[in-house]
Amino acid sequence: MSTITTASKSFRPDIEGLRALAVSGVIAFHFGYTGLPGGFVGVDIFFVISGYLITKHLQQEVANHGTINLWSFYARRARRLLPASLFVILTTLLVGYFILAPAEQQLYSKGALFASTYIINLWLIRWSLDYFAVDAANNPFIHFWSLSVEEQFYLVWPALLLCFAWMRPGKRGVPLLMLGVAVISFALCAWLTAVSQPWAFYFSPFRAWEFALGGLASMAVLDASAKRFRYSPAMGWLGIALITLTYLRVSEASPFPGFIALVPAIGTVMVLLSGAHESLGGPSAILGVKPVQWVGKLSYSLYLWHWPVIVYATMLMPDLTNVQRLLLLALTFALSLVSYHFVENPIRRNAWLIAGTARSLGLAALLTATGVTIAYASASFARHNLSPQQQTILEAAERPSVVRETDASCVLDLETVKPKPCVFGARSSNETIVLFGDSHADHWSTPLVDIAKRDNIRLVTYMKSSCRATRITTRNSKLQRDYTECDDWRERAIKEIIAMKPQTVIISQLSISHLSEEIGDPSEYQVRKKQWAQGMKSTIEALSNAGIKVVYLRDVPTHTSYLDKCVARALWQQRDPSVCDTPRTVAADDDDAQTEKAIISSIRNARYIDMTDYFCDHTLCHAMIDGKLTFRDRHHIATPYAEFLAAPLEQAIFKRTIATTLKAHPISEKNSKGDTPVKLQ
């Protein structure tokens, strides 16, 4: 976050107000205020402000002294940023001990380590590219990514400006060089937003253009132009309007940062330039009022505290009320006041530290080493706290399907369009079955491979990550665009399957119920449902008309929480895992299932199979069944539980029963007393 301080004579209330506007948007977004779906762009405002203030300060130093004292600059940054961030990191680790399961403590201790060294953004790039990575909403340190980007900027930018000074490019040469940096950085950012969004979002060189825009605004030539510009106040209000527009219209589904990020960045530049004009009538009239100034003064602390507060609260109370969210906001302000008055200011203004650059740099080394050491110790301690029961949950969540364990590339990645058929069971058989779909087909591969091996069946898989068998174009959240690779792969796969002439094709995929999560405009939902029905019918009829039997497996329930984390936390907190159960009306959309069933029943050679009763009774969908985790996350079957579904799955698909003691029963069945569900035998 932008934390540069200036002398009182050069204090800019409008910049303090911009900080308040930025942090308010971020907090509103993270606290679940749906009225500001684009509040997360507040981080981009901070980036531009930092570029403006840092560049202005360093350019003044070059003008006055002909050089930049890099060590002094780094010492000031260390005194300002590191104490408060370490205080929050250590507090978050401590509180996490009582809330997080040991496996989570171990994982997020890595996050604390990377946050302490300001490279967590690099860790998050790798994390974001993993389809089965832990959900980001659980990571109490994820917000440190922007601080890492800023620290990396602080490390490089002064040296770059010093190089510019040595080159002596003239009065307008430095802005031109800075413009070149901005153009190159933005071009790469815009390209990668479409190609690999996590790199565009988290990698600091591809965010450098925002800092450079702020730097350009700070150049003396631009400030002078702003002061001569008679419409500067109007320009400032236009900048506020652009920021407000992004808060209201941008959302997580938007291809961000890319071209969209230009809007709040340019809006911030307009406000900054307008603030350089000393006349009345600009947005400073609002940005300068005392409550806004107070929030701006606390913006760094507010940013540090708000995320762990809402993350931990949501873990403890998943369905927060508006009143509870307001109380959490009050808690965030209280913690921010404590850290601001007792950690930030005392250390930043400490005369002994200010007197010697080496002292401040020594403090920086000490604080960083402390964060790394405690984070490493926390991870080691958590590893020793893994009980056998916790270890079982962890292994169940981490264990891949039989197909992925054999060859992970059998489930294609997002970009690959050429189908890869993988063969399991009998290499040569009179009976060939194809499993066709996305990762929801893959989690059924474990029992199907077992059936194929036992019954001498040739099982061929055609699977692609996040790609349904239904002929419908969907938007991929990771690619931040229409998933055209899926459309290409699907048509090729259908063509190959028809040419193969298998006896049966088993289709499993993410259900129609999830369409609402992929649509930005809720008014489009009914139209998309019709497209889904048409696409589903088209796919199945293409196979049926080729003389192939089609078995459509109803999609599994979707829980409200990540079951592996929820169950592990419940056990750690000595609560019953049933707290992680989800009401059937929420987890399993029976109305949409009836729609799909009606489509299947209208097509010859097609059957609809519903295995929901092996996960849910009449009222609840269960997180644990006879000590076994049912799902590895929210909606992917845990492999150990999938193994127990081989017998009922074979009976449902092939109408035959196998002899085994490892057999699941519908949990709605009753025992001989008639009062307890029979779950696993």
XYZ file of C-alpha atoms in Angstrom:
681
model
C 0.000 0.000 0.000
C 1.050 3.539 -0.610
C 2.656 4.695 2.601
C 4.940 7.541 1.609
C 4.836 10.435 4.040
C 5.678 13.993 3.219
C 6.471 17.079 5.171
C 3.487 19.039 6.386
C 4.174 21.894 3.978
C 3.774 19.535 1.033
C 1.000 17.418 2.529
C -1.725 16.601 0.003
C -5.128 15.952 1.645
C -6.441 14.699 -1.685
C -3.856 11.884 -1.666
C -4.809 10.904 1.875
C -8.424 10.895 0.701
C -7.507 8.725 -2.281
C -5.957 6.234 0.127
C -9.239 6.170 2.039
C -11.172 5.627 -1.194
C -8.828 2.809 -2.193
C -8.865 0.903 1.085
C -12.638 1.366 1.476
C -13.217 -0.305 -1.887
C -10.977 -3.238 -1.001
C -12.588 -3.756 2.400
C -16.121 -3.457 1.002
C -15.307 -6.072 -1.618
C -13.709 -8.513 0.806
C -16.439 -8.038 3.398
C -18.989 -9.122 0.815
C -20.684 -5.830 -0.009
C -22.195 -6.732 -3.379
C -22.898 -3.110 -4.259
C -19.198 -2.634 -5.046
C -18.217 -5.741 -7.049
C -15.126 -3.947 -8.338
C -13.842 -2.738 -4.986
C -10.706 -4.828 -5.404
C -9.376 -2.253 -7.908
C -8.568 -0.105 -4.889
C -5.217 -1.895 -4.961
C -4.550 -0.347 -8.378
C -5.206 3.096 -6.908
C -2.570 2.379 -4.281
C -0.089 1.359 -6.982
C -0.533 4.631 -8.877
C -0.264 6.690 -5.682
C 2.959 4.893 -4.755
C 4.419 5.541 -8.182
C 3.501 9.211 -7.900
C 4.926 9.815 -4.437
C 8.052 7.701 -4.769
C 8.987 9.191 -8.136
C 8.343 12.743 -6.989
C 10.424 12.274 -3.849
C 13.324 10.624 -5.655
C 13.311 13.112 -8.529
C 13.545 15.924 -5.997
C 16.514 14.158 -4.414
C 18.196 13.870 -7.809
C 17.524 17.562 -8.502
C 18.953 18.626 -5.130
C 21.896 16.250 -4.794
C 22.481 14.816 -8.269
C 22.017 11.275 -6.995
C 19.810 9.014 -4.868
C 20.900 7.641 -1.506
C 19.509 4.146 -2.016
C 20.398 2.878 1.462
C 18.663 5.800 3.120
C 15.609 5.242 0.974
C 15.460 1.527 1.835
C 15.916 2.361 5.520
C 12.888 4.680 5.483
C 10.784 2.051 3.751
C 11.846 -0.585 6.282
C 10.908 1.563 9.287
C 7.550 2.370 7.749
C 6.407 -0.988 6.422
C 8.058 -3.933 8.114
C 7.104 -3.539 11.806
C 3.351 -3.353 11.206
C 3.348 -6.141 8.618
C 5.331 -8.475 10.892
C 3.006 -7.676 13.790
C 0.000 -8.691 11.666
C 1.760 -11.805 10.326
C 2.652 -13.067 13.791
C -0.791 -12.289 15.213
C -2.437 -14.069 12.290
C -0.273 -17.141 12.845
C -1.095 -17.179 16.558
C -4.856 -16.878 16.066
C -4.688 -19.424 13.250
C -3.406 -22.028 15.695
C -6.806 -22.078 17.389
C -8.882 -21.955 14.188
C -7.005 -23.742 11.423
C -6.421 -27.475 11.202
C -2.762 -28.577 11.472
C -2.477 -29.199 7.717
C -3.737 -25.663 7.059
C -1.395 -24.244 9.685
C 1.467 -25.949 7.903
C 0.412 -24.632 4.494
C -0.324 -21.079 5.551
C 2.882 -20.883 7.556
C 4.530 -20.998 4.130
C 2.358 -18.042 3.217
C 3.602 -16.231 6.331
C 7.185 -16.986 5.355
C 6.734 -15.656 1.832
C 4.834 -12.636 3.151
C 7.691 -11.890 5.563
C 10.137 -11.864 2.657
C 7.747 -9.991 0.332
C 7.666 -12.613 -2.403
C 4.250 -14.118 -1.728
C 3.028 -12.893 -5.119
C 5.397 -15.369 -6.787
C 4.059 -18.215 -4.640
C 0.492 -17.268 -5.534
C 1.218 -17.435 -9.275
C 2.088 -21.105 -8.938
C -0.864 -21.669 -6.620
C -3.326 -20.032 -9.011
C -2.235 -22.260 -11.892
C -3.048 -25.421 -9.906
C -6.609 -26.540 -10.656
C -6.927 -28.323 -7.328
C -5.146 -25.682 -5.261
C -6.595 -24.701 -1.905
C -9.251 -22.035 -2.289
C -7.802 -18.542 -1.991
C -10.608 -17.411 0.312
C -9.035 -19.493 3.102
C -5.551 -18.004 2.814
C -5.171 -15.363 5.555
C -1.995 -14.004 3.935
C -3.081 -13.690 0.322
C -3.565 -9.916 0.578
C 0.178 -9.527 1.103
C 0.581 -10.059 -2.649
C 0.084 -6.341 -3.318
C 2.536 -5.385 -0.572
C 5.061 -7.739 -2.159
C 4.538 -6.082 -5.530
C 5.073 -2.670 -3.930
C 8.210 -3.764 -2.080
C 9.639 -5.187 -5.293
C 8.832 -1.863 -6.944
C 10.584 0.027 -4.129
C 13.624 -2.191 -4.635
C 13.939 -1.605 -8.388
C 12.408 1.802 -9.130
C 14.968 4.004 -7.326
C 17.808 2.214 -9.103
C 16.009 2.701 -12.409
C 15.546 6.429 -11.764
C 19.211 6.668 -10.817
C 20.103 5.074 -14.156
C 17.867 7.601 -15.901
C 19.717 10.404 -14.083
C 23.107 9.048 -15.134
C 21.928 8.901 -18.756
C 21.189 12.670 -18.620
C 18.326 12.452 -21.126
C 17.196 16.046 -20.605
C 14.080 17.578 -19.053
C 11.632 15.584 -21.141
C 13.839 12.543 -21.547
C 13.010 10.971 -18.177
C 9.236 11.105 -18.790
C 9.790 9.536 -22.204
C 11.886 6.743 -20.723
C 9.242 6.224 -18.024
C 6.546 6.178 -20.682
C 8.490 3.459 -22.469
C 8.526 1.378 -19.288
C 4.774 1.903 -18.898
C 3.972 0.952 -22.495
C 6.046 -2.237 -22.453
C 4.725 -3.295 -19.056
C 1.102 -2.597 -19.999
C 1.388 -4.392 -23.345
C 2.642 -7.526 -21.587
C -0.018 -7.179 -18.891
C -2.840 -6.885 -21.440
C -1.538 -9.851 -23.427
C -1.082 -12.082 -20.393
C -4.506 -11.201 -19.006
C -5.925 -13.140 -21.947
C -3.225 -15.830 -22.019
C -2.343 -16.483 -18.354
C -4.195 -14.147 -16.024
C -2.371 -15.078 -12.765
C 0.915 -13.846 -14.241
C -0.676 -10.571 -15.333
C -2.289 -10.128 -11.926
C 0.498 -11.079 -9.509
C 3.823 -10.561 -11.299
C 5.291 -7.152 -10.452
C 6.891 -6.357 -13.876
C 3.423 -6.598 -15.424
C 2.052 -4.171 -12.831
C 4.937 -1.731 -13.233
C 2.928 0.337 -15.723
C 0.609 1.490 -12.928
C 3.533 2.741 -10.853
C 4.988 4.321 -14.004
C 1.724 6.177 -14.683
C 1.927 7.630 -11.188
C 5.546 8.497 -11.840
C 4.647 10.280 -15.059
C 2.042 12.305 -13.188
C 4.705 13.392 -10.726
C 7.095 14.694 -13.340
C 7.570 18.442 -12.962
C 6.484 19.050 -16.532
C 3.139 17.371 -15.913
C 2.569 19.048 -12.562
C 3.264 22.385 -14.201
C 0.819 21.558 -16.963
C -1.805 20.630 -14.392
C -1.398 23.918 -12.552
C -1.850 25.844 -15.809
C -4.885 23.773 -16.816
C -8.051 25.765 -16.074
C -10.233 22.673 -15.985
C -8.162 20.801 -13.403
C -11.052 20.585 -10.890
C -13.313 19.077 -13.549
C -10.540 16.644 -14.468
C -10.359 15.568 -10.830
C -14.079 14.894 -10.669
C -13.855 12.924 -13.905
C -11.122 10.846 -12.281
C -13.371 10.149 -9.286
C -16.134 9.159 -11.714
C -13.829 6.679 -13.477
C -12.825 5.098 -10.167
C -16.457 4.907 -9.089
C -17.411 3.351 -12.413
C -14.916 0.532 -11.940
C -16.103 -0.048 -8.373
C -19.666 -0.431 -9.653
C -19.188 -2.231 -12.974
C -16.047 -4.371 -12.745
C -16.277 -7.781 -11.065
C -14.220 -10.905 -10.446
C -15.524 -12.249 -13.744
C -13.966 -9.341 -15.649
C -10.704 -9.955 -17.565
C -8.564 -8.114 -15.048
C -6.122 -6.366 -14.946
C -5.705 -5.920 -18.724
C -7.326 -2.947 -20.427
C -9.917 -2.601 -17.676
C -7.249 -1.625 -15.160
C -6.508 1.446 -17.264
C -9.769 3.016 -16.111
C -9.053 3.295 -12.360
C -5.361 3.971 -13.031
C -6.087 6.895 -15.347
C -8.806 8.081 -12.973
C -6.269 8.148 -10.137
C -3.782 10.072 -12.287
C -6.495 12.642 -13.042
C -7.211 13.136 -9.350
C -3.504 13.446 -8.569
C -2.978 16.038 -11.293
C -6.097 17.905 -10.260
C -4.831 18.042 -6.675
C -1.707 19.847 -7.841
C -3.993 22.759 -8.814
C -4.380 25.016 -5.815
C -7.814 26.395 -6.716
C -11.122 25.419 -5.157
C -13.780 23.199 -6.672
C -11.894 19.924 -7.118
C -12.547 16.570 -5.414
C -10.383 17.673 -2.471
C -13.598 19.188 -1.115
C -14.726 15.653 -0.300
C -11.404 13.846 -0.062
C -10.188 16.383 2.493
C -12.973 16.055 5.075
C -11.826 14.799 8.488
C -13.460 11.332 8.517
C -12.016 10.553 5.094
C -8.600 11.842 6.169
C -8.751 9.670 9.277
C -9.463 6.542 7.216
C -6.696 7.485 4.802
C -4.231 7.855 7.677
C -5.109 4.327 8.847
C -5.236 2.852 5.333
C -2.068 0.760 5.630
C -3.129 -0.793 8.940
C -6.692 -1.277 7.708
C -5.434 -3.106 4.671
C -3.202 -5.356 6.773
C -5.898 -6.297 9.289
C -9.132 -6.505 7.320
C -8.374 -9.739 5.457
C -7.359 -12.062 8.325
C -10.314 -10.689 10.318
C -12.900 -11.575 7.672
C -11.202 -14.864 6.732
C -11.130 -16.230 10.261
C -14.607 -14.947 11.034
C -16.012 -16.659 7.937
C -14.349 -19.915 8.940
C -16.014 -19.762 12.342
C -19.360 -18.393 11.108
C -19.842 -19.177 7.394
C -23.157 -17.324 7.139
C -22.280 -13.904 8.513
C -25.123 -11.448 8.987
C -24.838 -7.773 8.099
C -24.662 -6.891 11.773
C -21.829 -9.335 12.316
C -19.962 -7.859 9.332
C -20.317 -4.389 10.823
C -18.920 -5.668 14.124
C -15.997 -7.207 12.254
C -15.420 -3.867 10.541
C -15.303 -2.229 13.957
C -12.801 -4.875 15.076
C -10.676 -4.117 12.012
C -10.599 -0.421 12.910
C -9.749 -1.212 16.531
C -6.824 -3.435 15.559
C -5.666 -0.829 13.061
C -5.651 1.892 15.715
C -3.594 -0.311 18.028
C -0.987 -1.134 15.405
C -0.891 2.447 14.090
C -0.330 4.080 17.464
C 1.768 1.405 19.168
C 3.722 -0.201 16.322
C 3.815 1.898 13.147
C 4.366 5.418 14.466
C 6.694 4.663 17.406
C 9.122 2.737 15.197
C 8.830 4.978 12.155
C 9.548 8.070 14.233
C 12.135 6.539 16.539
C 14.985 9.049 16.788
C 17.647 6.410 17.400
C 16.681 4.533 14.231
C 16.376 7.705 12.173
C 19.851 8.798 13.231
C 21.555 5.869 11.500
C 20.711 4.229 8.205
C 22.512 1.059 9.222
C 20.326 0.801 12.321
C 17.132 0.842 10.265
C 18.545 -1.659 7.792
C 19.623 -3.854 10.681
C 16.079 -3.665 12.040
C 14.771 -4.707 8.623
C 17.062 -7.738 8.579
C 16.073 -8.638 12.135
C 12.336 -8.337 11.450
C 12.571 -10.355 8.239
C 14.615 -13.068 9.947
C 12.107 -13.146 12.810
C 9.200 -13.604 10.431
C 10.957 -16.378 8.524
C 12.053 -18.182 11.684
C 8.652 -18.092 13.372
C 6.854 -19.087 10.163
C 9.196 -22.060 9.728
C 8.761 -23.037 13.379
C 4.984 -22.763 13.004
C 5.030 -25.118 10.018
C 7.172 -27.639 11.898
C 4.956 -27.460 14.977
C 1.844 -27.977 12.861
C 3.391 -31.020 11.203
C 3.899 -32.633 14.611
C 0.250 -31.931 15.502
C -1.080 -34.038 12.633
C -2.984 -36.826 14.396
C -3.739 -40.114 12.595
C -7.300 -38.903 12.006
C -6.073 -35.581 10.610
C -3.573 -37.459 8.453
C -6.369 -39.633 7.061
C -8.367 -36.564 6.059
C -5.295 -34.964 4.492
C -4.412 -38.091 2.503
C -7.998 -38.534 1.335
C -8.043 -34.948 0.038
C -4.644 -35.168 -1.635
C -4.992 -38.604 -3.207
C -5.683 -38.279 -6.944
C -8.048 -40.471 -8.921
C -6.715 -43.708 -10.373
C -6.509 -42.067 -13.787
C -4.597 -39.009 -12.579
C -2.342 -41.196 -10.461
C -1.513 -43.301 -13.530
C -1.109 -40.431 -15.983
C -2.088 -36.897 -14.976
C -2.166 -35.813 -18.624
C -5.178 -38.088 -19.216
C -7.196 -35.152 -17.875
C -6.150 -32.479 -20.342
C -5.164 -28.997 -19.254
C -7.041 -25.866 -20.289
C -5.066 -25.089 -23.446
C -4.775 -28.532 -25.063
C -7.378 -29.290 -27.743
C -6.149 -32.600 -29.166
C -7.973 -35.447 -27.375
C -5.896 -37.964 -25.459
C -7.720 -41.289 -25.078
C -6.346 -43.310 -22.153
C -7.067 -47.035 -21.881
C -7.636 -48.876 -18.601
C -8.776 -52.370 -17.712
C -8.552 -54.930 -20.517
C -6.434 -53.887 -23.467
C -8.519 -56.090 -25.736
C -12.137 -56.889 -24.969
C -15.511 -57.470 -26.573
C -16.880 -54.664 -24.442
C -15.549 -51.102 -24.710
C -16.804 -48.287 -22.512
C -15.894 -44.610 -22.823
C -15.848 -42.173 -19.902
C -16.440 -38.682 -21.313
C -16.448 -35.331 -19.494
C -14.574 -32.995 -17.170
C -13.074 -33.463 -13.707
C -16.490 -34.692 -12.566
C -16.025 -37.589 -14.939
C -12.549 -38.129 -13.539
C -13.705 -38.657 -9.956
C -15.871 -41.546 -11.199
C -12.865 -43.056 -12.985
C -11.634 -44.712 -9.771
C -14.608 -47.098 -9.355
C -14.957 -47.504 -13.137
C -11.339 -48.625 -13.533
C -11.944 -51.126 -10.724
C -15.029 -52.440 -12.545
C -13.174 -52.603 -15.870
C -10.297 -54.618 -14.423
C -12.588 -57.049 -12.661
C -15.013 -57.591 -15.558
C -12.516 -57.621 -18.438
C -13.876 -54.367 -19.886
C -11.859 -51.957 -22.009
C -12.339 -48.503 -20.463
C -11.265 -45.505 -22.551
C -11.283 -42.026 -21.009
C -11.815 -38.717 -22.806
C -11.500 -35.998 -20.174
C -10.512 -32.345 -20.104
C -10.290 -29.984 -17.171
C -13.349 -27.721 -16.741
C -14.756 -28.904 -20.077
C -18.257 -30.330 -20.174
C -19.486 -32.857 -22.690
C -22.532 -30.654 -23.288
C -22.280 -28.596 -26.459
C -22.253 -25.157 -24.910
C -19.599 -22.455 -24.861
C -18.716 -21.468 -21.315
C -16.495 -18.813 -19.813
C -13.412 -20.068 -18.022
C -12.562 -18.176 -14.846
C -8.845 -18.919 -15.062
C -8.531 -17.941 -18.719
C -10.878 -14.977 -18.145
C -12.538 -15.545 -21.529
C -14.718 -17.937 -23.512
C -13.347 -21.452 -23.264
C -12.955 -22.062 -27.014
C -10.372 -24.784 -26.440
C -13.115 -26.804 -24.772
C -15.403 -26.450 -27.794
C -12.634 -27.633 -30.142
C -11.691 -30.567 -27.924
C -15.297 -31.657 -27.442
C -16.038 -31.899 -31.167
C -12.833 -33.816 -31.825
C -13.547 -36.160 -28.930
C -17.127 -36.858 -30.081
C -15.846 -37.611 -33.584
C -13.213 -40.028 -32.247
C -15.675 -41.737 -29.901
C -18.182 -42.323 -32.699
C -15.416 -43.755 -34.898
C -14.355 -46.065 -32.049
C -17.908 -47.533 -31.806
C -17.888 -48.386 -28.088
C -20.842 -50.226 -26.585
C -21.446 -47.513 -23.978
C -20.441 -43.914 -23.287
C -20.675 -42.734 -19.687
C -21.021 -38.953 -19.374
C -20.388 -37.061 -16.168
C -19.879 -33.319 -15.890
C -20.398 -30.217 -13.808
C -24.150 -29.778 -13.788
C -26.493 -27.143 -15.135
C -26.843 -25.854 -11.559
C -23.362 -24.306 -11.759
C -24.212 -22.132 -14.759
C -25.279 -19.307 -12.480
C -21.696 -19.110 -11.146
C -20.374 -18.550 -14.675
C -22.770 -15.799 -15.727
C -22.045 -12.155 -14.995
C -25.612 -11.016 -15.688
C -28.264 -13.007 -13.762
C -30.856 -12.086 -16.399
C -29.031 -14.372 -18.847
C -29.552 -17.459 -16.693
C -32.789 -18.676 -18.248
C -31.410 -18.205 -21.757
C -28.310 -20.154 -20.806
C -30.404 -22.933 -19.300
C -32.159 -23.353 -22.645
C -28.802 -23.398 -24.421
C -27.615 -25.998 -21.928
C -30.616 -28.211 -22.619
C -30.107 -27.913 -26.367
C -26.373 -28.599 -26.099
C -26.862 -31.558 -23.795
C -29.428 -33.079 -26.136
C -27.172 -32.439 -29.144
C -24.197 -34.259 -27.590
C -26.169 -37.284 -26.454
C -28.126 -37.573 -29.691
C -24.897 -37.488 -31.698
C -23.723 -40.554 -29.806
C -27.125 -42.261 -29.694
C -27.697 -41.825 -33.423
C -24.409 -43.628 -33.997
C -25.832 -46.689 -32.230
C -23.965 -46.074 -28.957
C -25.651 -46.501 -25.584
C -25.311 -43.436 -23.369
C -25.321 -43.440 -19.569
C -25.614 -39.991 -18.018
C -24.508 -39.784 -14.389
C -26.253 -37.092 -12.416
C -23.749 -34.626 -11.020
C -22.747 -34.956 -7.384
C -23.879 -32.516 -4.677
C -21.952 -29.276 -4.131
C -21.199 -28.383 -0.528
C -21.029 -24.858 0.819
C -17.589 -25.429 2.364
C -14.404 -27.195 1.359
C -15.006 -30.435 3.192
C -11.392 -31.430 3.703
C -10.689 -28.134 5.466
C -14.007 -27.950 7.287
C -13.810 -31.493 8.676
C -10.157 -31.125 9.663
C -10.944 -27.870 11.486
C -13.917 -29.429 13.240
C -11.786 -32.313 14.491
C -9.021 -29.931 15.618
C -11.570 -27.822 17.490
C -13.106 -31.000 18.955
C -16.414 -30.476 17.191
C -18.441 -33.087 15.334
C -17.711 -33.220 11.561
C -21.454 -33.079 10.965
C -21.158 -29.285 11.286
C -19.825 -29.501 7.718
C -22.936 -31.217 6.346
C -24.937 -29.204 3.814
C -28.733 -29.184 3.494
C -29.790 -31.276 0.522
C -31.898 -28.418 -0.822
C -28.694 -26.356 -1.068
C -26.189 -29.014 -2.166
C -28.273 -31.003 -4.649
C -30.559 -29.075 -6.969
C -33.281 -31.661 -7.499
C -35.268 -29.378 -9.832
C -32.387 -29.014 -12.287
C -31.791 -32.751 -12.022
C -35.362 -33.386 -13.115
C -34.786 -31.124 -16.132
C -31.723 -33.154 -17.114
C -33.538 -36.418 -16.499
C -36.390 -35.337 -18.774
C -33.922 -34.555 -21.565
C -32.223 -37.943 -21.229
C -35.529 -39.856 -21.153
C -36.515 -38.305 -24.484
C -33.466 -39.780 -26.252
C -33.309 -43.414 -27.309
C -30.399 -45.536 -26.081
C -29.855 -43.084 -23.200
C -30.256 -43.694 -19.475
C -30.074 -41.372 -16.469
C -28.420 -42.653 -13.284
C -28.730 -40.850 -9.980
C -26.201 -41.723 -7.236
C -27.136 -38.821 -4.952
C -28.499 -41.099 -2.241
C -24.981 -42.386 -1.657
C -24.027 -38.893 -0.489
C -27.237 -37.466 0.954
C -30.258 -38.544 2.940
C -33.595 -36.770 2.633
C -32.383 -33.651 4.441
C -28.569 -33.500 4.512
C -25.591 -34.189 2.275
C -22.882 -35.561 4.528
C -19.244 -34.576 4.874
C -18.284 -37.886 6.488
C -19.819 -41.311 6.022
C -18.602 -44.007 8.407
C -15.384 -42.136 9.048
C -14.656 -41.485 5.375
C -14.421 -38.050 3.790
C -16.954 -37.870 0.966
C -15.481 -34.962 -1.033
C -11.931 -33.676 -1.356
C -13.190 -30.103 -1.726
C -16.713 -28.876 -2.409
C -17.710 -31.158 -5.276
C -14.970 -33.649 -6.211
C -15.423 -37.100 -4.671
C -12.572 -38.106 -2.357
C -10.829 -41.093 -3.946
C -11.034 -43.419 -0.896
C -14.806 -42.907 -0.791
C -15.084 -43.302 -4.572
C -13.535 -46.764 -4.230
C -16.485 -47.858 -2.113
C -18.913 -46.829 -4.839
C -17.743 -49.459 -7.347
C -20.394 -52.029 -6.402
C -23.469 -49.749 -6.490
C -22.148 -48.030 -9.615
C -21.757 -51.354 -11.408
C -25.213 -52.408 -10.348
C -26.686 -49.132 -11.582
C -24.905 -49.114 -14.948
C -24.697 -52.800 -15.821
C -27.562 -54.184 -13.734
C -25.289 -56.725 -12.105
C -24.074 -57.225 -8.562
C -20.546 -58.014 -7.436
C -19.548 -59.866 -4.305
C -17.554 -57.584 -2.018
C -17.525 -56.414 1.569
C -16.449 -52.937 0.410
C -19.884 -51.865 -0.659
C -21.798 -48.641 -0.201
C -25.544 -48.426 0.294
C -27.876 -45.475 -0.129
C -27.653 -43.647 3.179
C -31.410 -43.126 3.184
C -31.874 -46.844 3.862
C -32.691 -47.760 7.452
C -31.252 -50.464 9.645
C -33.342 -53.148 11.285
C -34.341 -50.766 14.071
C -35.507 -48.266 11.486
C -33.916 -45.236 13.083
C -30.315 -45.042 11.880
C -29.195 -44.625 8.259
C -27.162 -47.518 6.921
C -24.132 -45.826 5.405
C -21.253 -48.180 4.617
C -20.917 -51.889 5.188
